[in-house]
PDB file of C-alpha atoms and ligand atoms in Angstrom:
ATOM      1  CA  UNK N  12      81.810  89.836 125.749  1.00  0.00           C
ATOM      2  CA  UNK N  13      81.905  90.540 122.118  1.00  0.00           C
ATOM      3  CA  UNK N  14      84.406  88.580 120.226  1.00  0.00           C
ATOM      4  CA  UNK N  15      87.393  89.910 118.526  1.00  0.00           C
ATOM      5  CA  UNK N  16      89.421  88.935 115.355  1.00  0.00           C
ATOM      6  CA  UNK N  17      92.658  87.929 118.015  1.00  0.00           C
ATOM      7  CA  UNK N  18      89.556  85.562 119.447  1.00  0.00           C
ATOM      8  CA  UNK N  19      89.794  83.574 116.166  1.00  0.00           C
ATOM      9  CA  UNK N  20      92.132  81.226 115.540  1.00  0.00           C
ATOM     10  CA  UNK N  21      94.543  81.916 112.699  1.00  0.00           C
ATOM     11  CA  UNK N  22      94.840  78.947 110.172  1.00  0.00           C
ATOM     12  CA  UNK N  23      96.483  81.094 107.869  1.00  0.00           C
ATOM     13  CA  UNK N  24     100.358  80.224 107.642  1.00  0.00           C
ATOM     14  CA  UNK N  25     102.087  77.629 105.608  1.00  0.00           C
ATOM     15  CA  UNK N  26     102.878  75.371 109.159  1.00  0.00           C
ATOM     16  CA  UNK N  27      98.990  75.074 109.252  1.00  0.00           C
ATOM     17  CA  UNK N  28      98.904  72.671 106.172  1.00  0.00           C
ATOM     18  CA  UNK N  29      98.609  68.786 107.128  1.00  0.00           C
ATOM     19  CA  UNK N  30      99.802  66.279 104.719  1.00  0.00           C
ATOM     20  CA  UNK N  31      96.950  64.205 102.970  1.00  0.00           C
ATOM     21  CA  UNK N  32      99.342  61.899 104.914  1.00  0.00           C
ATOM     22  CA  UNK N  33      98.760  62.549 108.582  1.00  0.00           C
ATOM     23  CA  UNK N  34      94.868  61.909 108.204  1.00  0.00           C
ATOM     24  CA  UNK N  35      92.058  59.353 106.409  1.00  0.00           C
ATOM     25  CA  UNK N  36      91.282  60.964 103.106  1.00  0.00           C
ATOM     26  CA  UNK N  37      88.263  59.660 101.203  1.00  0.00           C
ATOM     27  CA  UNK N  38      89.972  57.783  98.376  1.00  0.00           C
ATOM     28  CA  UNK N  39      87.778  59.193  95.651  1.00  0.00           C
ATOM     29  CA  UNK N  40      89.332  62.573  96.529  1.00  0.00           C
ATOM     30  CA  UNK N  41      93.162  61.563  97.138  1.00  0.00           C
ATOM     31  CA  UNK N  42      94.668  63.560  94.647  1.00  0.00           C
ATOM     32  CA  UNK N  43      91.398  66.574  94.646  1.00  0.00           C
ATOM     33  CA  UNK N  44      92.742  68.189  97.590  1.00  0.00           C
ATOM     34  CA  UNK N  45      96.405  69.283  98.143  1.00  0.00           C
ATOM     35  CA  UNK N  46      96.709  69.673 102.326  1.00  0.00           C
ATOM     36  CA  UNK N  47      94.464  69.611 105.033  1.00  0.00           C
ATOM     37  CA  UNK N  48      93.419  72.906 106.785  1.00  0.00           C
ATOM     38  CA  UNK N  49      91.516  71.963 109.514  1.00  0.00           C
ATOM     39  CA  UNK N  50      90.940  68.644 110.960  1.00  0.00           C
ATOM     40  CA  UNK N  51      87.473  67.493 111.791  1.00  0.00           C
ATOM     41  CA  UNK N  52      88.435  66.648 115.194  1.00  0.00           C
ATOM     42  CA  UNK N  53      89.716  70.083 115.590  1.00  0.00           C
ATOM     43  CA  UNK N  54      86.722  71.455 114.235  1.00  0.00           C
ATOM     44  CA  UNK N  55      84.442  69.977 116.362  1.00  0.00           C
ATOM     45  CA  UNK N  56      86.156  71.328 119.449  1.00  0.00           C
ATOM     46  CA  UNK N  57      86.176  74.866 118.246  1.00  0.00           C
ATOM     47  CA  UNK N  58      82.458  74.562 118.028  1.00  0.00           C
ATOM     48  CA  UNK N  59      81.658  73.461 121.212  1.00  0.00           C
ATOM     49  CA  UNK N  60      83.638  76.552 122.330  1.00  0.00           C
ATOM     50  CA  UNK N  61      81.809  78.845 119.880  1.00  0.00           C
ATOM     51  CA  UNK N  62      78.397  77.447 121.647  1.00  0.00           C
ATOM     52  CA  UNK N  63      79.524  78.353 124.641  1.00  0.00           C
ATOM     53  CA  UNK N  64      80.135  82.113 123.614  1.00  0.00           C
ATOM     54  CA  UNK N  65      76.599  81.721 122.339  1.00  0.00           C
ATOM     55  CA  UNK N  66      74.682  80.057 124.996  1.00  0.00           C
ATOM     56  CA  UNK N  67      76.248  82.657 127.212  1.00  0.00           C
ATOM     57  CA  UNK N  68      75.505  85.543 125.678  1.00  0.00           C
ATOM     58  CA  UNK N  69      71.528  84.867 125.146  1.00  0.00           C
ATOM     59  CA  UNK N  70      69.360  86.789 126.289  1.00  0.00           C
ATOM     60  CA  UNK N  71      66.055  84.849 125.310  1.00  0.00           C
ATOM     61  CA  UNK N  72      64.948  81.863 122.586  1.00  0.00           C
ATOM     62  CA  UNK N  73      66.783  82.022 119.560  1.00  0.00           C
ATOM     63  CA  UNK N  74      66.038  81.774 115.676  1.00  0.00           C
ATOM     64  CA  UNK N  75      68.846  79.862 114.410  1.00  0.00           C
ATOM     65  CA  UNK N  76      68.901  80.435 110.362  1.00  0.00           C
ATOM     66  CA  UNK N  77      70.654  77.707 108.427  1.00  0.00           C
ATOM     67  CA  UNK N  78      72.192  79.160 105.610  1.00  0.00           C
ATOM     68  CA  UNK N  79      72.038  75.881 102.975  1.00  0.00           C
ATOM     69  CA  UNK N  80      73.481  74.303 101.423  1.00  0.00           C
ATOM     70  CA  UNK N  81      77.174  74.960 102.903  1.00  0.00           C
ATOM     71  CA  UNK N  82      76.197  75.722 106.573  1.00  0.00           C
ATOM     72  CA  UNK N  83      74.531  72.851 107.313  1.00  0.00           C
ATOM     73  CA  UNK N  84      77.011  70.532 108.941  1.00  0.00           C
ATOM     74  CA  UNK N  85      77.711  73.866 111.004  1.00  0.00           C
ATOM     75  CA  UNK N  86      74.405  74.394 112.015  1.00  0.00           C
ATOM     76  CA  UNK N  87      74.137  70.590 112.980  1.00  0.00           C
ATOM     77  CA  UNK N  88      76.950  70.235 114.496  1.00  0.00           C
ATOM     78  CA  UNK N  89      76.660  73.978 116.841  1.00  0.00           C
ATOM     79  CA  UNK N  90      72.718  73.167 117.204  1.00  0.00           C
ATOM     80  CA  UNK N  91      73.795  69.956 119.315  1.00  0.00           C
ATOM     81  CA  UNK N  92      76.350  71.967 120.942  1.00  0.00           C
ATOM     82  CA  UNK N  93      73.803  74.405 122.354  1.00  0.00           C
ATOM     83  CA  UNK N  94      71.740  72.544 123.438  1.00  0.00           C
ATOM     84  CA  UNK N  95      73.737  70.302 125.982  1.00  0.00           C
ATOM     85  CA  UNK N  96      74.737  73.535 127.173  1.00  0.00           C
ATOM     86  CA  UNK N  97      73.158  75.574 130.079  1.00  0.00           C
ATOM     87  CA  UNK N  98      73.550  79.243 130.974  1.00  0.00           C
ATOM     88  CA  UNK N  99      75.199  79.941 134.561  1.00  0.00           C
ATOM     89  CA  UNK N 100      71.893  80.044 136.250  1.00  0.00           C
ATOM     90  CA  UNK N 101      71.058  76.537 135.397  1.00  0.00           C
ATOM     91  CA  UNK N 102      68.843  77.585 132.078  1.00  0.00           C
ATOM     92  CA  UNK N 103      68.973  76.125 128.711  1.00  0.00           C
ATOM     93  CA  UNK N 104      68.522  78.172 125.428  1.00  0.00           C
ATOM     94  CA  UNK N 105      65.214  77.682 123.662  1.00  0.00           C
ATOM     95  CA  UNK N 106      66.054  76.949 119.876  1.00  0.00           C
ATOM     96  CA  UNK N 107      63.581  77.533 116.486  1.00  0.00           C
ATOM     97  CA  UNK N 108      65.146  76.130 113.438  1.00  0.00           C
ATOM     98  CA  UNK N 109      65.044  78.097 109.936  1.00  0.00           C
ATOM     99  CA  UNK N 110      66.628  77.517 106.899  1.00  0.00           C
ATOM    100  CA  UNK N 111      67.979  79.920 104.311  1.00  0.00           C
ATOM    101  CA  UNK N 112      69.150  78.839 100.653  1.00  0.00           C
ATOM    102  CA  UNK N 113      72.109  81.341  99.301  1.00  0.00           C
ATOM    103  CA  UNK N 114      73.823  80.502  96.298  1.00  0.00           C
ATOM    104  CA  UNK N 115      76.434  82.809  94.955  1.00  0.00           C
ATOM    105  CA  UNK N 116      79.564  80.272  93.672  1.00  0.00           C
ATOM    106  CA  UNK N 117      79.851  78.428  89.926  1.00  0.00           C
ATOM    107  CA  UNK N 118      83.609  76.822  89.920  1.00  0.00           C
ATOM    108  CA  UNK N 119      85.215  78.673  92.580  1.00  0.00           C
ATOM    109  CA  UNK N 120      83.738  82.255  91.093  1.00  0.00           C
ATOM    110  CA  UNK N 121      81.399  84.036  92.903  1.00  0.00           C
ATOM    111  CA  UNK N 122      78.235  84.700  90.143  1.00  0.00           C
ATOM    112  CA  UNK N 123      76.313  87.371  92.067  1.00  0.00           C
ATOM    113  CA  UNK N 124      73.981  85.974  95.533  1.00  0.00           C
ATOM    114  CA  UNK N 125      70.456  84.479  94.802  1.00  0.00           C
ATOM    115  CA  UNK N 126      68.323  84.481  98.353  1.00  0.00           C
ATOM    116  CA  UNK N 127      65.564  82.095  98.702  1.00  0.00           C
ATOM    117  CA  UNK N 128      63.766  83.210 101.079  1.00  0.00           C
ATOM    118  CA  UNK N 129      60.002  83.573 101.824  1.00  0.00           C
ATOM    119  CA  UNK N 130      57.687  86.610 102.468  1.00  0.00           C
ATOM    120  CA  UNK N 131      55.630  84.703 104.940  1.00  0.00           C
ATOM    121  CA  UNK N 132      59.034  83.088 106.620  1.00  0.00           C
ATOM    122  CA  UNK N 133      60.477  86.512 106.934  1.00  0.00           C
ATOM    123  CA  UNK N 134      57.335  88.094 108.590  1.00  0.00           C
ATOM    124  CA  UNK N 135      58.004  85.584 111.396  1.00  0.00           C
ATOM    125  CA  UNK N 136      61.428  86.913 112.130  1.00  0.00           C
ATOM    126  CA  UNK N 137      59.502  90.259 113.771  1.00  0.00           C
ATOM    127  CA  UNK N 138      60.595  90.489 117.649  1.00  0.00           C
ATOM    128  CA  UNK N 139      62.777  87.465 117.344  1.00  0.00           C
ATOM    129  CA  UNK N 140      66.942  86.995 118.493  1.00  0.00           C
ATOM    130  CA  UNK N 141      68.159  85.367 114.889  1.00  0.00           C
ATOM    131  CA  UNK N 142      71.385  83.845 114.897  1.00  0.00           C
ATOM    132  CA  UNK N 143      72.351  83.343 111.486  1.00  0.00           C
ATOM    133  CA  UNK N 144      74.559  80.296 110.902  1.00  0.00           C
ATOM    134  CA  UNK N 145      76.962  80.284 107.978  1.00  0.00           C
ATOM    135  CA  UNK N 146      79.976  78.234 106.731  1.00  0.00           C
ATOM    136  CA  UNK N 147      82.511  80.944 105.503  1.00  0.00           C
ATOM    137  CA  UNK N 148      82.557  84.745 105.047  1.00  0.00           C
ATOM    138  CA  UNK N 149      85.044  85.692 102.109  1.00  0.00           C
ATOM    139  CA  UNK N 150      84.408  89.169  99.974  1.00  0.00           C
ATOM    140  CA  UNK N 151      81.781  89.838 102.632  1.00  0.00           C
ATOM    141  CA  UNK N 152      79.201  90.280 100.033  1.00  0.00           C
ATOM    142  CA  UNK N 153      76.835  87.575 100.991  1.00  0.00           C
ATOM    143  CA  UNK N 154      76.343  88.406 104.427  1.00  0.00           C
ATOM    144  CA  UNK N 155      75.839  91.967 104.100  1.00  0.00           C
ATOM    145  CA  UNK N 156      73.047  91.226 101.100  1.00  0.00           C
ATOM    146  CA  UNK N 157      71.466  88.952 103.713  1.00  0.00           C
ATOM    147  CA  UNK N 158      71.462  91.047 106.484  1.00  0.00           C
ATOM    148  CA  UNK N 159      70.078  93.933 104.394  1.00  0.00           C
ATOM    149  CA  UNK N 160      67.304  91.712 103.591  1.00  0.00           C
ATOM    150  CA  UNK N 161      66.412  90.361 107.257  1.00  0.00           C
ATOM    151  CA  UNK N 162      66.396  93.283 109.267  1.00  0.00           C
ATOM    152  CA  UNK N 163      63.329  94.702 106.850  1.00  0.00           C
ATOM    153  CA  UNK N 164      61.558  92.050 109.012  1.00  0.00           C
ATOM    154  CA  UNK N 165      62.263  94.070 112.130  1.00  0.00           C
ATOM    155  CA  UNK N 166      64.292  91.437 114.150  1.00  0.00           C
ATOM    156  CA  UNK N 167      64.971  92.216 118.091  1.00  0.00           C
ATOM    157  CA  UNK N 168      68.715  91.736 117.148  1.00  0.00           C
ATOM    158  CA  UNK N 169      70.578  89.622 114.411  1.00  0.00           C
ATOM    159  CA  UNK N 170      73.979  87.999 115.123  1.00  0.00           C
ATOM    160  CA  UNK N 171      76.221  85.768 112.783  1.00  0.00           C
ATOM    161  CA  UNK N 172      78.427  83.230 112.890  1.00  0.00           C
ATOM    162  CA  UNK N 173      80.656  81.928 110.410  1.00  0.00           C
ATOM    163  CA  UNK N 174      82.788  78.633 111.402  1.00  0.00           C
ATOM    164  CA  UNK N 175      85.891  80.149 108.540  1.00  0.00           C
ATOM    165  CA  UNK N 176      86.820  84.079 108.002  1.00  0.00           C
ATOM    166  CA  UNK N 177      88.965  84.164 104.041  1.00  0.00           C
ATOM    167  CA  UNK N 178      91.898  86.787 105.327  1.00  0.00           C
ATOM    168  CA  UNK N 179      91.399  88.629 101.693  1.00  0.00           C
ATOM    169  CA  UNK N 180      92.110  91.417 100.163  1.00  0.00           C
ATOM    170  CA  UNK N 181      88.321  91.312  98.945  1.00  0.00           C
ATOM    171  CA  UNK N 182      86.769  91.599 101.985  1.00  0.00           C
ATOM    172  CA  UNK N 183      84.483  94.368 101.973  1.00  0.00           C
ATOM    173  CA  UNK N 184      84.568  94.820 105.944  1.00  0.00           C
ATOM    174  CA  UNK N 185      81.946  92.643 107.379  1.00  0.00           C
ATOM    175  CA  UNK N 186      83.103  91.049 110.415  1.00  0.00           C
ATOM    176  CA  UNK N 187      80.823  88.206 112.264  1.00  0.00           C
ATOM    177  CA  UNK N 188      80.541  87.878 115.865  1.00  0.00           C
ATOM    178  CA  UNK N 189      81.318  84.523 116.274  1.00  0.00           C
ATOM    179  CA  UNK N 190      84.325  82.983 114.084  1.00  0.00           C
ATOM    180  CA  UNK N 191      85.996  79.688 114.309  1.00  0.00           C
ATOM    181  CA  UNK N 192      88.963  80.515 112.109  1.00  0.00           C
ATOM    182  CA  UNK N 193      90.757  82.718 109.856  1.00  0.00           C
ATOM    183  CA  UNK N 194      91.885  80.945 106.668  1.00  0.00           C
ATOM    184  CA  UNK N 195      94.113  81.687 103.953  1.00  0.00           C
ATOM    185  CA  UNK N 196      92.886  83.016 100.676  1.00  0.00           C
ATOM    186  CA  UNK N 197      92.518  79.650  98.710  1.00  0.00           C
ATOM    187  CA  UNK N 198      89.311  78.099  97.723  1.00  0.00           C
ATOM    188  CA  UNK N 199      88.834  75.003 100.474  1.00  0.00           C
ATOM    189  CA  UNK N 200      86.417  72.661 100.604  1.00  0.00           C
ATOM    190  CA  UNK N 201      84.593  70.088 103.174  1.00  0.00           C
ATOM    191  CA  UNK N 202      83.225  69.488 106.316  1.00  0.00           C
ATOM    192  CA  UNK N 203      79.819  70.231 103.723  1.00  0.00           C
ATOM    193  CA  UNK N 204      81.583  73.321 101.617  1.00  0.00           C
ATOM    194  CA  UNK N 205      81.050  72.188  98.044  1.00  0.00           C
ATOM    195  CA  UNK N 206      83.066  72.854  94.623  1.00  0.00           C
ATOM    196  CA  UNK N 207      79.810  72.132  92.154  1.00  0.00           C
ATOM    197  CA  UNK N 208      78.189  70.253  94.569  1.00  0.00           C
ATOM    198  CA  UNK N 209      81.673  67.646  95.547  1.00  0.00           C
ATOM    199  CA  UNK N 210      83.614  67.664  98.527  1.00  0.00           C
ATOM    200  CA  UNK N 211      80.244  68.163 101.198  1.00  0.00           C
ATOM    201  CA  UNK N 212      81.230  64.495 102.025  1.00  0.00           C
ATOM    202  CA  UNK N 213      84.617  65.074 103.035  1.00  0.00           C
ATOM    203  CA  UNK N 214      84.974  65.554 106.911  1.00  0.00           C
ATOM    204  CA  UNK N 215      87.804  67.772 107.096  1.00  0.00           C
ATOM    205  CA  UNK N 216      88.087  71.105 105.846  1.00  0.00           C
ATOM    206  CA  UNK N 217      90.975  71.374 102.951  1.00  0.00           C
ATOM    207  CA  UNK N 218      92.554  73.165 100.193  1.00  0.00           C
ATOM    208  CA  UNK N 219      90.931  72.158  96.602  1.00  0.00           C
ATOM    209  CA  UNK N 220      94.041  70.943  94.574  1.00  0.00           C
ATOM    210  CA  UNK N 221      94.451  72.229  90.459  1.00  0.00           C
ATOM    211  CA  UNK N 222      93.139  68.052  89.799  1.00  0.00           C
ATOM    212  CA  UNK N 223      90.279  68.772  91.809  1.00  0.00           C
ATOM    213  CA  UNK N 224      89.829  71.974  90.174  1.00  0.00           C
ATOM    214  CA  UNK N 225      89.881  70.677  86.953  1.00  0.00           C
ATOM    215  CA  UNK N 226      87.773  67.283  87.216  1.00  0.00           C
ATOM    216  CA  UNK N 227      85.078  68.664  89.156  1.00  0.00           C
ATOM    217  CA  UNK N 228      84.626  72.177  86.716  1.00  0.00           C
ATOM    218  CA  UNK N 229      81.280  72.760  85.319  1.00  0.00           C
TER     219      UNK N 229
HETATM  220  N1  LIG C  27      83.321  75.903  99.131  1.00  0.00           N
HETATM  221  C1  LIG C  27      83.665  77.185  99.260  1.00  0.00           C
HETATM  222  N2  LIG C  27      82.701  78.142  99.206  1.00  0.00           N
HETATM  223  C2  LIG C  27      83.098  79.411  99.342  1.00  0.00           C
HETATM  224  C3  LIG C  27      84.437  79.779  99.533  1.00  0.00           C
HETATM  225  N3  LIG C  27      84.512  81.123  99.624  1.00  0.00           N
HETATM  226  C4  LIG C  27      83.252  81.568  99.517  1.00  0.00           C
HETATM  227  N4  LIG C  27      82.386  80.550  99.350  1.00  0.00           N
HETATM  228  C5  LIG C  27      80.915  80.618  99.171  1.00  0.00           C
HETATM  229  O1  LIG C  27      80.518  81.955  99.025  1.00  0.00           O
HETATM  230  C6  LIG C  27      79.799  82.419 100.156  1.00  0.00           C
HETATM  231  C7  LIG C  27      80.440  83.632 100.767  1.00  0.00           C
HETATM  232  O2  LIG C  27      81.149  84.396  99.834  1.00  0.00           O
HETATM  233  P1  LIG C  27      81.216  85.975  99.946  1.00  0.00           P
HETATM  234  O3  LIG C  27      82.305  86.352  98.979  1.00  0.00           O
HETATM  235  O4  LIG C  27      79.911  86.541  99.524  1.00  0.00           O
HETATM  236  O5  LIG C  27      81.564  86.336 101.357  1.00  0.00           O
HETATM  237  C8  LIG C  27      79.829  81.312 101.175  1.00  0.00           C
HETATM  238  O6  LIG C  27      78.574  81.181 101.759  1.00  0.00           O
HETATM  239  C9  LIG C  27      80.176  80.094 100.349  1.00  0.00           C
HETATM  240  O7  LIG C  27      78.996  79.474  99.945  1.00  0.00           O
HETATM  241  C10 LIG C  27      85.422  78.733  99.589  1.00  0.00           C
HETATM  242  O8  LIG C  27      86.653  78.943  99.763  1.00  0.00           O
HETATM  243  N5  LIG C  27      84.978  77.471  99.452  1.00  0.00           N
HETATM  244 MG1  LIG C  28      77.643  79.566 102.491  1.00  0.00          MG
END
């Protein structure tokens, strides 16, 4: 069953703020963030529900493309998912493992997308189920430049997930498959989604404060 935005789970409304108070913040970035978003805990078991949409939907082995630096505690975290899980007849999901390097962010501006990606990685994609594996969708521009670029390899099928949809005014249309949750349009950080390269150490996913902002600017 395809999945729908009123599948995702809204994060989007003031209520949906936690006080820096109500969880363990790293201490090095007390006053860098102003509220928690999402809750690792509560992360985690959205992903183990977003692996079972996968795993249940496959159809064969799947290519799942990492896309670095920001995905990867996604594509950890879902890869170990899928592969406790088993299909209803009692099969497992064969996995590959690829890994994509997008940049497109300097402060919290997005400075046009850079793909590093190989000619001789691509030509493997031929025939092959991709899943590509991404940590947040916001103008949409990413993804589609990606996807452009992939299905030139002739892929049997390509399907995304991103663990965060930005609910902007932006957005140039592109809609995943698989989403863990719709966010507000504020710049958040965490849970490996970096502001110059801080914040991939902090587990939950938050709201960069103006400090933050300011002592972590390039
Ligand atoms: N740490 C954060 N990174 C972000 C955020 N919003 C976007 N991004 C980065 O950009 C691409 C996607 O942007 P798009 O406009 O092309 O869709 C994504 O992969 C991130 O690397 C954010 O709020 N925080
Ligand atoms: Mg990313």
């Amino acid at each position: 069953m395809p999945m729908e935005p009123k599948d995702w789970i809204d994060v989007t409304t003031e209520k949906n703020h936690y006080s820096l108070d109500h969880f363990v913040i790293p201490k090095h970035y007390e006053q860098d963030v102003s509220s928690i978003l999402i809750p690792h805990g509560v992360i985690m078991d959205r992903i183990q529900k977003l692996a079972r949409l996968i795993v249940d939907d496959a159809t064969g082995p799947l290519v799942v493309c990492c896309i670095l630096k920001g995905g990867h505690q996604y594509f950890a975290d879902l890869v170990n998912y899928i592969k406790a899980l088993t299909k209803s007849n009692g099969m497992s999901v064969p996995l590959s493992l690829e890994f994509i390097r997008v940049k497109s962010y300097k402060n919290d501006q997005s400075e046009g997308v850079t793909i590093s990606l190989s000619e001789s990685e691509c030509k493997d994609f031929a025939g092959k189920n991709l899943l590509i594996v991404e940590d947040i969708i916001d103008t949409g521009n990413t993804m589609v430049k990606l996807l452009e670029r992939l299905k030139q390899y002739n892929p049997k099928s390509v399907k995304v997930t991103s663990l965060l949809v930005k609910k902007t005014s932006r957005s140039n249309g592109y809609v995943p498959d698989y989403v863990g949750f719709a966010i507000p349009d504020a710049f958040v950080v965490g849970y490996a989604l970096d502001y110059n390269e801080y914040f991939r150490d902090l587990d939950h996913i938050c709201v960069i404060s103006d400090h933050g902002k300011q002592a972590y600017a390039i």
